[in-house]
Amino acid sequence: EGLTIKDSVISALYEVTQGDVRKVENLLQAIATSEKTITEEAVYQMAAVAKPEELKKSLMKAVAGDFLSARKELLDTMLISV
């Protein structure tokens, strides 16, 4: 179909779909309807899943005791990812 897939997409696809090949195919088809280059960002956006590094930042703030900031960042991430 003339798609270009960046290397970082493979691990993002596995992470989002947990290795389910049917989900991978559906996700790629959904992204391909609007983009010819499949990127990690597109995978996370189409799957409506937050990137692990976004969650890690929020968790690190919570571990450091900054609960209000951690909650705000987590809510921002959830609202952006949906």
PDB file of C-alpha atoms in Angstrom:
ATOM      1  CA  GLU A   1       0.000   0.000   0.000  1.00  0.00           C
ATOM      2  CA  GLY A   2       3.026   2.276  -0.236  1.00  0.00           C
ATOM      3  CA  LEU A   3       3.392   2.830   3.495  1.00  0.00           C
ATOM      4  CA  THR A   4       6.585   3.809   5.267  1.00  0.00           C
ATOM      5  CA  ILE A   5       7.075   2.462   8.779  1.00  0.00           C
ATOM      6  CA  LYS A   6       9.748   3.911  11.040  1.00  0.00           C
ATOM      7  CA  ASP A   7      11.842   1.543  13.186  1.00  0.00           C
ATOM      8  CA  SER A   8      10.475   2.860  16.489  1.00  0.00           C
ATOM      9  CA  VAL A   9       6.970   1.861  15.410  1.00  0.00           C
ATOM     10  CA  ILE A  10       7.599  -1.874  15.883  1.00  0.00           C
ATOM     11  CA  SER A  11       8.031  -1.648  19.649  1.00  0.00           C
ATOM     12  CA  ALA A  12       5.160   0.848  19.951  1.00  0.00           C
ATOM     13  CA  LEU A  13       2.851  -1.510  18.053  1.00  0.00           C
ATOM     14  CA  TYR A  14       3.845  -4.427  20.267  1.00  0.00           C
ATOM     15  CA  GLU A  15       3.375  -2.385  23.413  1.00  0.00           C
ATOM     16  CA  VAL A  16      -0.044  -1.046  22.418  1.00  0.00           C
ATOM     17  CA  THR A  17      -1.426  -4.338  21.054  1.00  0.00           C
ATOM     18  CA  GLN A  18       0.379  -6.701  23.440  1.00  0.00           C
ATOM     19  CA  GLY A  19       1.415  -8.781  20.436  1.00  0.00           C
ATOM     20  CA  ASP A  20      -2.098  -9.358  19.071  1.00  0.00           C
ATOM     21  CA  VAL A  21      -1.575  -9.478  15.290  1.00  0.00           C
ATOM     22  CA  ARG A  22      -5.239  -8.697  14.557  1.00  0.00           C
ATOM     23  CA  LYS A  23      -4.978  -5.513  16.608  1.00  0.00           C
ATOM     24  CA  VAL A  24      -1.733  -4.603  14.816  1.00  0.00           C
ATOM     25  CA  GLU A  25      -3.400  -5.015  11.435  1.00  0.00           C
ATOM     26  CA  ASN A  26      -6.469  -2.996  12.462  1.00  0.00           C
ATOM     27  CA  LEU A  27      -4.336  -0.232  13.937  1.00  0.00           C
ATOM     28  CA  LEU A  28      -2.121  -0.007  10.847  1.00  0.00           C
ATOM     29  CA  GLN A  29      -5.163   0.088   8.575  1.00  0.00           C
ATOM     30  CA  ALA A  30      -6.724   2.875  10.645  1.00  0.00           C
ATOM     31  CA  ILE A  31      -3.536   4.959  10.566  1.00  0.00           C
ATOM     32  CA  ALA A  32      -3.039   4.337   6.842  1.00  0.00           C
ATOM     33  CA  THR A  33      -6.370   5.974   6.050  1.00  0.00           C
ATOM     34  CA  SER A  34      -4.886   9.345   6.967  1.00  0.00           C
ATOM     35  CA  GLU A  35      -1.096   8.946   6.783  1.00  0.00           C
ATOM     36  CA  LYS A  36       1.341   7.165   4.491  1.00  0.00           C
ATOM     37  CA  THR A  37       4.175   7.278   7.020  1.00  0.00           C
ATOM     38  CA  ILE A  38       3.439   5.257  10.138  1.00  0.00           C
ATOM     39  CA  THR A  39       5.062   6.877  13.162  1.00  0.00           C
ATOM     40  CA  GLU A  40       5.234   6.009  16.840  1.00  0.00           C
ATOM     41  CA  GLU A  41       3.192   9.130  17.602  1.00  0.00           C
ATOM     42  CA  ALA A  42       0.455   8.023  15.177  1.00  0.00           C
ATOM     43  CA  VAL A  43       0.314   4.581  16.817  1.00  0.00           C
ATOM     44  CA  TYR A  44      -0.204   6.019  20.296  1.00  0.00           C
ATOM     45  CA  GLN A  45      -2.719   8.596  19.078  1.00  0.00           C
ATOM     46  CA  MET A  46      -4.806   6.149  17.063  1.00  0.00           C
ATOM     47  CA  ALA A  47      -4.788   3.592  19.893  1.00  0.00           C
ATOM     48  CA  ALA A  48      -5.654   6.351  22.423  1.00  0.00           C
ATOM     49  CA  VAL A  49      -2.840   5.174  24.692  1.00  0.00           C
ATOM     50  CA  ALA A  50      -0.436   7.352  26.636  1.00  0.00           C
ATOM     51  CA  LYS A  51       3.263   6.973  25.905  1.00  0.00           C
ATOM     52  CA  PRO A  52       5.194   5.198  28.658  1.00  0.00           C
ATOM     53  CA  GLU A  53       7.543   8.172  29.151  1.00  0.00           C
ATOM     54  CA  GLU A  54       4.545  10.429  29.831  1.00  0.00           C
ATOM     55  CA  LEU A  55       3.312   8.100  32.546  1.00  0.00           C
ATOM     56  CA  LYS A  56       6.799   7.691  33.981  1.00  0.00           C
ATOM     57  CA  LYS A  57       7.134  11.473  34.491  1.00  0.00           C
ATOM     58  CA  SER A  58       3.891  11.531  36.427  1.00  0.00           C
ATOM     59  CA  LEU A  59       4.849   8.517  38.534  1.00  0.00           C
ATOM     60  CA  MET A  60       8.261   9.981  39.344  1.00  0.00           C
ATOM     61  CA  LYS A  61       6.590  13.140  40.649  1.00  0.00           C
ATOM     62  CA  ALA A  62       4.314  11.026  42.839  1.00  0.00           C
ATOM     63  CA  VAL A  63       7.255   9.019  44.192  1.00  0.00           C
ATOM     64  CA  ALA A  64       9.010  12.297  45.000  1.00  0.00           C
ATOM     65  CA  GLY A  65       5.957  13.346  47.011  1.00  0.00           C
ATOM     66  CA  ASP A  66       4.632  15.958  44.581  1.00  0.00           C
ATOM     67  CA  PHE A  67       1.171  14.403  44.385  1.00  0.00           C
ATOM     68  CA  LEU A  68      -0.746  17.439  43.139  1.00  0.00           C
ATOM     69  CA  SER A  69       1.653  17.990  40.252  1.00  0.00           C
ATOM     70  CA  ALA A  70       1.640  14.264  39.464  1.00  0.00           C
ATOM     71  CA  ARG A  71      -2.165  14.226  39.399  1.00  0.00           C
ATOM     72  CA  LYS A  72      -2.308  17.281  37.140  1.00  0.00           C
ATOM     73  CA  GLU A  73       0.225  15.814  34.724  1.00  0.00           C
ATOM     74  CA  LEU A  74      -1.600  12.478  34.660  1.00  0.00           C
ATOM     75  CA  LEU A  75      -4.923  14.186  33.958  1.00  0.00           C
ATOM     76  CA  ASP A  76      -3.332  16.280  31.205  1.00  0.00           C
ATOM     77  CA  THR A  77      -1.878  13.130  29.660  1.00  0.00           C
ATOM     78  CA  MET A  78      -5.200  11.319  29.816  1.00  0.00           C
ATOM     79  CA  LEU A  79      -7.083  14.193  28.230  1.00  0.00           C
ATOM     80  CA  ILE A  80      -4.502  14.622  25.458  1.00  0.00           C
ATOM     81  CA  SER A  81      -4.287  10.883  24.710  1.00  0.00           C
ATOM     82  CA  VAL A  82      -8.008  10.367  24.255  1.00  0.00           C
TER      83      VAL A  82
END
